[in-house]
Short mmCIF file of C-alpha atoms in Angstrom, two decimals:
data_model
loop_
_atom_site.label_atom_id
_atom_site.label_comp_id
_atom_site.label_asym_id
_atom_site.label_seq_id
_atom_site.Cartn_x
_atom_site.Cartn_y
_atom_site.Cartn_z
CA MET V 3 -114.33 51.92 -47.04
CA GLY V 4 -117.23 49.44 -47.04
CA GLU V 5 -117.37 49.58 -51.07
CA ASN V 6 -117.68 46.13 -52.74
CA ARG V 7 -116.47 47.75 -55.86
CA ALA V 8 -116.96 45.51 -59.30
CA ASN V 9 -113.79 43.07 -59.48
CA SER V 10 -113.69 42.14 -62.90
CA CYS V 11 -112.91 40.05 -63.80
CA PHE V 12 -113.79 37.24 -66.69
CA LEU V 13 -114.58 33.01 -67.40
CA ALA V 14 -113.36 30.60 -68.72
CA MET V 15 -115.53 27.22 -68.71
CA VAL V 16 -112.90 23.66 -68.12
CA TRP V 17 -114.00 19.79 -68.43
CA LEU V 18 -112.07 18.08 -66.61
CA PRO V 19 -111.50 13.79 -67.27
CA GLY V 20 -112.91 11.48 -64.96
CA THR V 21 -115.70 13.13 -63.23
CA GLY V 22 -118.53 11.57 -62.31
CA GLY V 23 -120.66 13.81 -62.88
CA SER V 24 -118.92 16.50 -60.42
CA ILE V 25 -118.88 19.71 -61.51
CA ALA V 26 -117.17 23.72 -59.81
CA ARG V 27 -118.69 25.96 -59.22
CA LEU V 28 -115.08 28.16 -58.77
CA GLY V 29 -115.45 32.44 -58.13
CA ILE V 30 -112.44 34.51 -57.81
CA ARG V 31 -113.98 38.06 -56.79
CA LYS V 32 -111.99 40.82 -56.08
CA GLY V 33 -109.80 41.60 -53.12
CA GLU V 34 -111.23 37.85 -52.02
CA GLU V 35 -108.42 35.02 -51.34
CA GLN V 36 -109.83 32.37 -52.11
CA ALA V 37 -112.39 31.47 -54.86
CA GLN V 38 -115.88 29.82 -53.73
CA VAL V 39 -116.94 26.57 -54.44
CA GLU V 40 -119.72 24.32 -54.86
CA GLU V 41 -120.63 20.80 -55.11
CA ILE V 42 -122.86 20.35 -58.66
CA ASN V 43 -124.14 16.87 -58.90
CA GLN V 44 -125.04 18.30 -62.45
CA PHE V 45 -124.38 15.33 -65.00
CA PRO V 46 -124.80 11.32 -64.14
CA ALA V 47 -121.09 8.60 -63.87
CA VAL V 48 -121.23 7.88 -67.16
CA GLU V 49 -118.54 6.69 -69.16
CA ARG V 50 -116.52 9.39 -70.75
CA ARG V 51 -117.22 7.89 -74.90
CA ARG V 52 -118.00 10.78 -78.30
CA ASN V 53 -121.78 8.95 -78.82
CA PRO V 54 -122.19 6.56 -81.47
CA ALA V 55 -122.47 7.92 -84.61
CA VAL V 56 -126.01 9.32 -85.86
CA PRO V 57 -127.89 9.97 -89.36
CA SER V 58 -126.83 13.88 -90.48
CA GLU V 59 -130.02 14.97 -90.43
CA GLN V 60 -130.83 14.04 -87.07
CA ARG V 61 -128.12 15.44 -85.39
CA GLU V 62 -128.98 18.22 -87.43
CA LYS V 63 -132.40 18.75 -85.88
CA GLY V 64 -130.41 18.68 -82.89
CA GLU V 65 -127.77 20.95 -82.93
CA VAL V 66 -130.69 23.81 -84.68
CA ALA V 67 -132.51 22.42 -81.55
CA VAL V 68 -129.44 23.42 -79.45
CA PHE V 69 -129.49 27.20 -80.65
CA GLN V 70 -133.36 27.65 -79.97
CA GLU V 71 -132.78 26.71 -76.16
CA LEU V 72 -129.98 28.82 -76.13
CA GLY V 73 -131.20 31.60 -77.55
CA LYS V 74 -134.24 31.18 -75.25
CA ALA V 75 -131.50 31.21 -72.41
CA LEU V 76 -130.07 34.67 -73.94
CA THR V 77 -133.93 36.16 -73.98
CA SER V 78 -135.62 35.58 -71.26
CA SER V 79 -133.39 35.98 -68.69
CA LEU V 80 -130.34 37.73 -67.64
CA GLN V 81 -129.73 35.17 -65.40
CA LEU V 82 -125.29 34.35 -66.15
CA ASP V 83 -125.69 31.21 -64.35
CA GLN V 84 -129.32 29.37 -66.41
CA VAL V 85 -126.87 29.97 -69.28
CA LEU V 86 -123.71 28.83 -69.13
CA ARG V 87 -125.64 25.94 -66.91
CA THR V 88 -127.23 24.77 -70.28
CA ILE V 89 -123.87 24.70 -72.05
CA MET V 90 -122.53 23.29 -69.88
CA GLU V 91 -124.53 20.58 -70.83
CA LYS V 92 -124.53 20.48 -74.21
CA ILE V 93 -121.14 20.01 -74.05
CA ASP V 94 -121.63 17.36 -72.82
CA GLU V 95 -123.88 15.52 -74.97
CA PHE V 96 -122.55 16.33 -78.40
CA LEU V 97 -118.61 16.22 -77.37
CA ARG V 98 -118.40 14.51 -74.72
CA PRO V 99 -115.24 15.31 -72.97
CA ASP V 100 -113.26 14.18 -70.05
CA ASN V 101 -113.37 17.27 -68.63
CA TRP V 102 -113.67 20.57 -69.54
CA SER V 103 -113.63 24.08 -68.01
CA LEU V 104 -114.36 27.70 -68.01
CA LEU V 105 -111.80 30.42 -67.90
CA LEU V 106 -112.17 33.50 -67.32
CA LEU V 107 -110.54 36.14 -67.81
CA ASP V 108 -109.38 38.40 -65.23
CA GLU V 109 -108.55 42.41 -66.67
CA ALA V 110 -106.54 43.42 -63.67
CA LYS V 111 -103.62 41.00 -63.24
CA GLN V 112 -104.33 39.63 -67.03
CA GLU V 113 -104.49 36.24 -66.04
CA LEU V 114 -107.19 33.04 -66.30
CA TYR V 115 -109.45 31.44 -63.31
CA PHE V 116 -111.26 28.29 -63.41
CA GLU V 117 -114.77 30.02 -63.08
CA LEU V 118 -116.30 26.47 -64.29
CA ALA V 119 -114.75 22.85 -63.15
CA VAL V 120 -115.87 19.63 -64.26
CA GLY V 121 -113.85 16.67 -63.02
CA LYS V 122 -112.95 15.31 -60.01
CA ALA V 123 -109.08 17.75 -60.56
CA SER V 124 -112.60 20.16 -59.43
CA GLN V 125 -111.41 21.27 -56.19
CA ALA V 126 -107.71 21.03 -57.22
CA LEU V 127 -108.33 24.16 -59.21
CA LYS V 128 -109.96 26.67 -56.92
CA ASP V 129 -106.65 27.52 -56.49
CA VAL V 130 -104.46 27.99 -60.36
CA ARG V 131 -103.93 30.85 -61.79
CA ILE V 132 -102.62 30.51 -65.95
CA LYS V 133 -100.95 34.09 -66.65
CA MET V 134 -101.37 34.95 -69.99
CA GLY V 135 -99.93 33.49 -72.75
CA GLN V 136 -99.20 30.32 -70.95
CA GLY V 137 -100.53 26.77 -71.75
CA ILE V 138 -103.02 25.89 -74.08
CA ALA V 139 -105.14 28.14 -72.31
CA GLY V 140 -103.22 31.83 -72.34
CA TRP V 141 -102.18 31.41 -74.95
CA VAL V 142 -105.63 30.71 -76.94
CA ALA V 143 -106.10 34.36 -74.64
CA GLN V 144 -103.50 36.10 -76.21
CA HIS V 145 -103.91 35.47 -79.42
CA GLY V 146 -107.77 34.88 -79.19
CA GLU V 147 -107.77 32.11 -81.72
CA THR V 148 -109.27 28.20 -81.26
CA VAL V 149 -106.52 25.35 -81.05
CA VAL V 150 -106.90 21.70 -81.11
CA VAL V 151 -103.55 19.28 -79.71
CA PRO V 152 -104.43 15.52 -81.42
CA ASP V 153 -101.56 14.62 -78.12
CA THR V 154 -99.40 17.36 -76.41
CA ARG V 155 -96.66 15.52 -75.71
CA LYS V 156 -96.04 17.07 -79.18
CA ASP V 157 -97.12 21.17 -77.86
CA THR V 158 -94.45 22.63 -76.63
CA ARG V 159 -97.05 25.30 -75.39
CA PHE V 160 -98.18 22.57 -73.16
CA PHE V 161 -98.08 23.69 -69.15
CA SER V 162 -97.90 21.04 -67.17
CA LYS V 163 -97.85 22.16 -63.70
CA VAL V 164 -102.25 22.10 -64.03
CA ASP V 165 -101.78 18.38 -64.15
CA GLU V 166 -99.22 18.29 -61.24
CA LYS V 167 -101.65 19.85 -58.88
CA THR V 168 -104.64 17.83 -59.83
CA LYS V 169 -102.84 14.24 -60.32
CA THR V 170 -104.07 13.72 -63.96
CA GLU V 171 -103.65 12.61 -67.54
CA THR V 172 -104.59 15.49 -70.30
CA GLN V 173 -103.17 13.93 -73.81
CA SER V 174 -104.96 16.64 -76.19
CA ILE V 175 -106.31 19.20 -75.75
CA VAL V 176 -108.83 21.55 -77.63
CA ALA V 177 -109.38 25.33 -76.81
CA VAL V 178 -111.69 27.87 -78.10
CA PRO V 179 -111.83 31.70 -77.23
CA VAL V 180 -114.78 33.31 -75.56
CA ARG V 181 -114.87 36.42 -77.72
CA PHE V 182 -117.53 39.51 -77.58
CA ARG V 183 -115.98 41.87 -80.55
CA ASP V 184 -112.34 42.03 -80.46
CA THR V 185 -112.79 41.26 -76.54
CA CYS V 186 -110.66 38.23 -75.48
CA LEU V 187 -113.63 37.10 -72.01
CA GLY V 188 -111.77 34.30 -71.85
CA VAL V 189 -111.32 30.23 -72.76
CA ILE V 190 -113.54 27.11 -73.26
CA GLU V 191 -111.43 23.97 -73.08
CA LEU V 192 -112.21 20.10 -73.39
CA ILE V 193 -109.92 17.97 -71.98
CA ASN V 194 -110.02 14.19 -73.71
CA CYS V 195 -112.06 14.31 -76.53
CA ILE V 196 -110.00 13.66 -79.34
CA GLY V 197 -110.98 10.02 -80.87
CA PRO V 198 -108.57 7.63 -83.50
CA GLU V 199 -110.50 9.51 -85.70
CA GLY V 200 -109.26 12.84 -84.65
CA PHE V 201 -112.13 16.31 -84.09
CA ASP V 202 -114.27 16.42 -86.14
CA PRO V 203 -114.21 20.31 -87.94
CA ARG V 204 -118.54 20.15 -87.66
CA ASP V 205 -117.30 19.47 -83.67
CA LEU V 206 -115.42 22.34 -82.97
CA LYS V 207 -118.02 24.81 -85.87
CA LEU V 208 -120.54 23.87 -82.53
CA LEU V 209 -118.47 24.07 -80.14
CA GLU V 210 -116.85 27.86 -81.82
CA ALA V 211 -120.74 28.54 -81.67
CA LEU V 212 -120.69 27.57 -77.70
CA SER V 213 -118.43 29.68 -76.65
CA ASP V 214 -120.26 32.87 -79.03
CA PHE V 215 -122.71 31.87 -76.29
CA ALA V 216 -120.85 31.50 -73.45
CA ALA V 217 -119.73 35.40 -74.19
CA ILE V 218 -123.09 36.71 -75.41
CA ALA V 219 -124.15 35.60 -71.89
CA LEU V 220 -121.11 37.73 -70.26
CA GLU V 221 -121.33 40.29 -71.27
CA ASN V 222 -124.65 41.21 -70.77
CA ALA V 223 -123.88 40.22 -66.90
CA ARG V 224 -121.36 42.49 -67.13
CA HIS V 225 -123.59 45.36 -68.45
CA VAL V 226 -126.07 44.25 -65.93
CA LYS V 227 -123.22 44.88 -63.19
CA LYS V 228 -122.73 48.24 -64.76
CA ILE V 229 -126.36 48.69 -64.74
CA HIS V 230 -126.43 48.11 -61.52
CA GLU V 231 -123.63 49.92 -60.17
CA LEU V 232 -124.22 53.63 -61.70
CA THR V 233 -127.87 53.14 -60.07
CA ILE V 234 -126.32 53.38 -56.44
CA THR V 235 -122.76 55.46 -57.52
CA ASP V 236 -122.33 59.18 -58.31
CA ASP V 237 -120.84 59.52 -61.66
CA CYS V 238 -118.28 62.87 -60.29
CA THR V 239 -117.21 61.04 -57.51
CA THR V 240 -117.56 57.92 -57.70
CA LEU V 241 -118.81 57.47 -54.20
CA TYR V 242 -122.09 55.33 -53.41
CA ASN V 243 -124.89 58.27 -53.98
CA ALA V 244 -127.91 59.49 -52.18
CA ARG V 245 -130.31 57.40 -52.47
CA HIS V 246 -128.32 54.47 -51.28
CA MET V 247 -126.96 55.80 -48.33
CA GLY V 248 -130.69 55.28 -47.33
CA PHE V 249 -130.74 51.61 -47.63
CA ILE V 250 -127.43 51.77 -46.02
CA LEU V 251 -129.14 53.54 -43.48
CA GLU V 252 -132.03 51.81 -42.40
CA THR V 253 -129.62 48.61 -42.63
CA GLU V 254 -127.56 50.04 -40.62
CA ILE V 255 -129.98 51.09 -37.58
CA TYR V 256 -131.35 47.47 -37.95
CA ARG V 257 -128.21 45.81 -37.09
CA SER V 258 -127.07 48.09 -34.58
CA GLN V 259 -131.24 47.39 -33.16
CA ARG V 260 -130.61 43.99 -32.66
CA TYR V 261 -126.77 43.80 -32.08
CA ASN V 262 -126.74 46.55 -29.41
CA TYR V 263 -124.14 48.60 -31.29
CA GLU V 264 -123.80 52.48 -32.01
CA PHE V 265 -122.70 54.31 -35.28
CA SER V 266 -122.11 57.87 -35.85
CA ILE V 267 -123.25 59.74 -39.37
CA VAL V 268 -120.04 62.91 -40.09
CA PHE V 269 -121.76 65.62 -42.23
CA ILE V 270 -119.00 67.42 -44.39
CA ASP V 271 -119.63 70.32 -46.69
CA LEU V 272 -116.96 72.83 -48.23
CA ASP V 273 -117.00 76.21 -47.59
CA HIS V 274 -117.42 78.85 -50.64
CA PHE V 275 -117.80 76.02 -53.39
CA LYS V 276 -119.25 78.09 -55.35
CA GLN V 277 -115.98 80.29 -56.04
CA VAL V 278 -114.10 77.46 -57.26
CA ASN V 279 -117.15 77.14 -59.75
CA ASP V 280 -117.85 80.87 -60.42
CA THR V 281 -112.49 81.42 -60.70
CA HIS V 282 -112.33 77.87 -62.41
CA GLY V 283 -115.87 76.97 -64.35
CA HIS V 284 -117.78 73.71 -63.34
CA LEU V 285 -115.61 71.19 -64.81
CA VAL V 286 -113.21 71.92 -62.41
CA GLY V 287 -114.95 72.09 -59.87
CA SER V 288 -115.86 68.14 -60.72
CA ARG V 289 -112.76 66.71 -60.22
CA LEU V 290 -112.36 69.05 -56.82
CA LEU V 291 -115.11 67.11 -55.60
CA ALA V 292 -113.65 63.76 -57.47
CA GLU V 293 -110.65 64.13 -55.98
CA ILE V 294 -111.96 65.77 -51.63
CA GLY V 295 -113.95 62.70 -52.98
CA ASN V 296 -111.44 59.87 -53.27
CA ALA V 297 -109.58 61.15 -50.32
CA LEU V 298 -112.36 61.13 -48.15
CA LYS V 299 -112.65 56.94 -49.07
CA GLN V 300 -109.39 56.51 -48.47
CA HIS V 301 -109.03 58.24 -45.13
CA CYS V 302 -111.98 55.45 -44.38
CA ARG V 303 -111.53 52.02 -43.19
CA LEU V 304 -113.16 49.28 -44.81
CA ILE V 305 -116.24 48.74 -43.15
CA ASP V 306 -116.94 53.32 -43.54
CA PHE V 307 -119.13 54.04 -46.35
CA ALA V 308 -118.06 57.12 -47.94
CA PHE V 309 -121.37 59.30 -49.42
CA ARG V 310 -122.31 61.76 -51.71
CA TYR V 311 -124.57 63.41 -50.51
CA GLY V 312 -125.81 66.66 -52.99
CA GLY V 313 -123.20 69.72 -54.62
CA ASP V 314 -120.58 70.57 -52.26
CA GLU V 315 -121.95 67.59 -49.13
CA PHE V 316 -120.84 64.46 -48.38
CA VAL V 317 -121.88 61.70 -45.69
CA ILE V 318 -119.49 59.17 -44.31
CA LEU V 319 -120.92 56.79 -41.83
CA LEU V 320 -118.74 55.44 -39.27
CA PRO V 321 -120.12 51.62 -38.10
CA GLN V 322 -119.47 50.42 -35.06
CA THR V 323 -118.26 53.99 -33.88
CA SER V 324 -119.18 56.08 -30.64
CA LYS V 325 -119.98 59.63 -31.00
CA ASP V 326 -116.88 60.21 -29.06
CA SER V 327 -115.21 58.03 -32.03
CA ALA V 328 -116.82 59.79 -34.37
CA LEU V 329 -116.30 63.11 -33.12
CA ASN V 330 -111.95 62.71 -33.67
CA VAL V 331 -112.62 61.39 -37.00
CA ALA V 332 -114.20 64.81 -38.11
CA ARG V 333 -111.89 66.31 -36.63
CA ARG V 334 -109.33 63.89 -38.66
CA LEU V 335 -111.48 64.06 -41.77
CA HIS V 336 -111.48 68.51 -40.93
CA LYS V 337 -107.85 68.81 -41.24
CA LEU V 338 -107.64 66.85 -44.00
CA VAL V 339 -109.33 69.35 -46.12
CA ARG V 340 -107.97 72.27 -45.66
CA GLU V 341 -105.20 71.56 -45.38
CA GLY V 342 -104.23 69.50 -48.51
CA ILE V 343 -103.37 71.36 -51.44
CA TRP V 344 -106.46 70.73 -54.23
CA LEU V 345 -106.19 69.84 -58.44
CA ALA V 346 -102.03 70.18 -57.92
CA PRO V 347 -101.46 68.13 -60.75
CA GLU V 348 -102.72 70.78 -62.97
CA GLY V 349 -100.86 73.45 -61.50
CA LEU V 350 -103.90 74.88 -59.82
CA ASN V 351 -103.38 75.06 -55.52
CA ILE V 352 -106.99 74.90 -54.41
CA ARG V 353 -107.12 75.49 -50.70
CA LEU V 354 -110.57 74.81 -49.08
CA THR V 355 -112.03 74.75 -45.87
CA PRO V 356 -114.82 71.99 -45.05
CA SER V 357 -118.49 73.40 -42.54
CA VAL V 358 -118.88 69.66 -40.66
CA GLY V 359 -121.32 67.70 -38.12
CA VAL V 360 -121.36 64.92 -36.40
CA ALA V 361 -124.70 62.95 -34.83
CA SER V 362 -124.89 58.86 -33.48
CA TYR V 363 -126.93 56.54 -32.78
CA PRO V 364 -128.38 55.40 -30.58
CA VAL V 365 -127.77 59.13 -27.92
CA ASP V 366 -129.15 61.49 -30.43
CA SER V 367 -131.64 59.84 -32.70
CA ARG V 368 -133.02 55.94 -32.87
CA THR V 369 -133.96 56.46 -36.93
CA LYS V 370 -132.49 57.71 -39.79
CA GLU V 371 -134.41 60.90 -40.78
CA GLY V 372 -133.82 62.09 -37.50
CA LEU V 373 -129.47 61.32 -37.57
CA LEU V 374 -129.67 63.07 -41.60
CA HIS V 375 -131.25 65.89 -39.27
CA LEU V 376 -129.54 66.67 -36.65
CA ALA V 377 -126.76 66.50 -38.69
CA ASP V 378 -127.17 68.85 -41.52
CA GLU V 379 -127.95 71.01 -38.57
CA ALA V 380 -124.76 70.59 -36.43
CA MET V 381 -123.01 71.81 -40.35
CA TYR V 382 -125.41 74.82 -40.98
CA LEU V 383 -124.19 76.09 -37.40
CA VAL V 384 -120.87 76.07 -38.86
CA LYS V 385 -121.83 77.29 -42.22
CA ASN V 386 -123.83 79.62 -40.92
CA THR V 387 -122.04 81.00 -38.03
CA LYS V 388 -117.92 80.69 -38.28
CA ARG V 389 -117.25 77.87 -40.19
CA ASP V 390 -114.51 75.32 -40.93
CA SER V 391 -115.00 74.05 -37.85
CA VAL V 392 -116.96 71.24 -36.83
CA ALA V 393 -119.71 70.44 -34.86
CA ALA V 394 -121.79 68.08 -32.98
CA ALA V 395 -125.51 67.48 -31.77
CA ASN V 396 -126.69 68.36 -28.84
CA ILE V 397 -123.01 69.29 -27.87
CA GLY V 398 -122.97 72.60 -31.02
CA ILE V 399 -119.04 74.20 -32.04
CA LEU V 400 -116.43 71.71 -30.96
CA PRO V 401 -113.63 73.67 -29.79
CA ASN V 402 -109.25 74.40 -31.86
CA PRO V 403 -110.90 71.34 -33.96
CA VAL V 404 -107.25 71.71 -36.46
CA VAL V 405 -104.91 71.63 -33.04
CA ASN V 406 -107.61 68.80 -31.80
CA ALA V 407 -106.87 66.21 -34.64
CA GLU V 408 -103.69 67.09 -34.20
CA SER V 409 -103.79 64.90 -30.79
CA ALA V 410 -105.94 62.79 -32.14
CA ASP V 411 -104.10 61.47 -34.14
#
């Protein structure tokens, strides 16, 4: 399927030693093999050392200003980058680590990956993954507790493989969980920021407060993403909805016009679906639609799109597909539905037949409205006559679709 479903990955921050001010933003999405890396010259090349002591009153005013700035960033913008950038700047300004990172949790794989890394070795971290419980960061993510390690040589949890890969030397670590309610989203990790006097408890409180702001920003971003998904997907089947189909179809027409491509759409209507609702109830009907929708999606290519058009109707968009090829696909999908035994795990063993219609660009129409009308009209030609068959725009009902599907396999 050509559906970019969202990946349920979360973030973690890390600052690396000897940076010279270079930040690498690392983002790994579901299904991608490599991280995306963007070099940002965020901070001036300065020696990484703690700021000289400042009067308590002055420092307190500075910290209040930090929280005011972060509060404004959170309330004025839902842009995750803006909030994280502000947090990065404040970690650099107040805590002065050699290196630091934001690691996020990939829930599916239960691994941490480097979403943000500051330091010369940031490029080397793009492929690094840390399992839950592995190393200091993995331990913090697993237990949801802050850890301060003044000397990594004396802590058995320290994972030296990262130093070996980045050619750096980690002497001390401060790691705090990025948590929203009871869920750990990732870890902020500071490298080599502990001086002879240790790590000031006030600094730790500031870092934990910054991690809370990071967690809120991440959770906001996740909700915005979810809202976007809800606007383009169908609740029942999780396929794209009819509204999004209009947008995708317009995009495909533009692309095909520009590059002289063909493409096709396949309309699928389930015959006598009302009888399922009347016999088994609407909840069973909804589960049946979801199971059939998922089966249609699984039998499409990665570049194809599957939509629930409404009721018991589905649409498959086949980019760069001629009419002849689309007819073969339509026959296979017709065979898939009519030979399937649906909701078998529930002991229902429902059987259905579909009515299928096909139209293609540009041979049948060059407009979105024309293609939808012709494919719908072909489907209704089947539905209003014999049902359980395939028809094509400007051709009519095809003979023996099941036999042809078998020969096309």
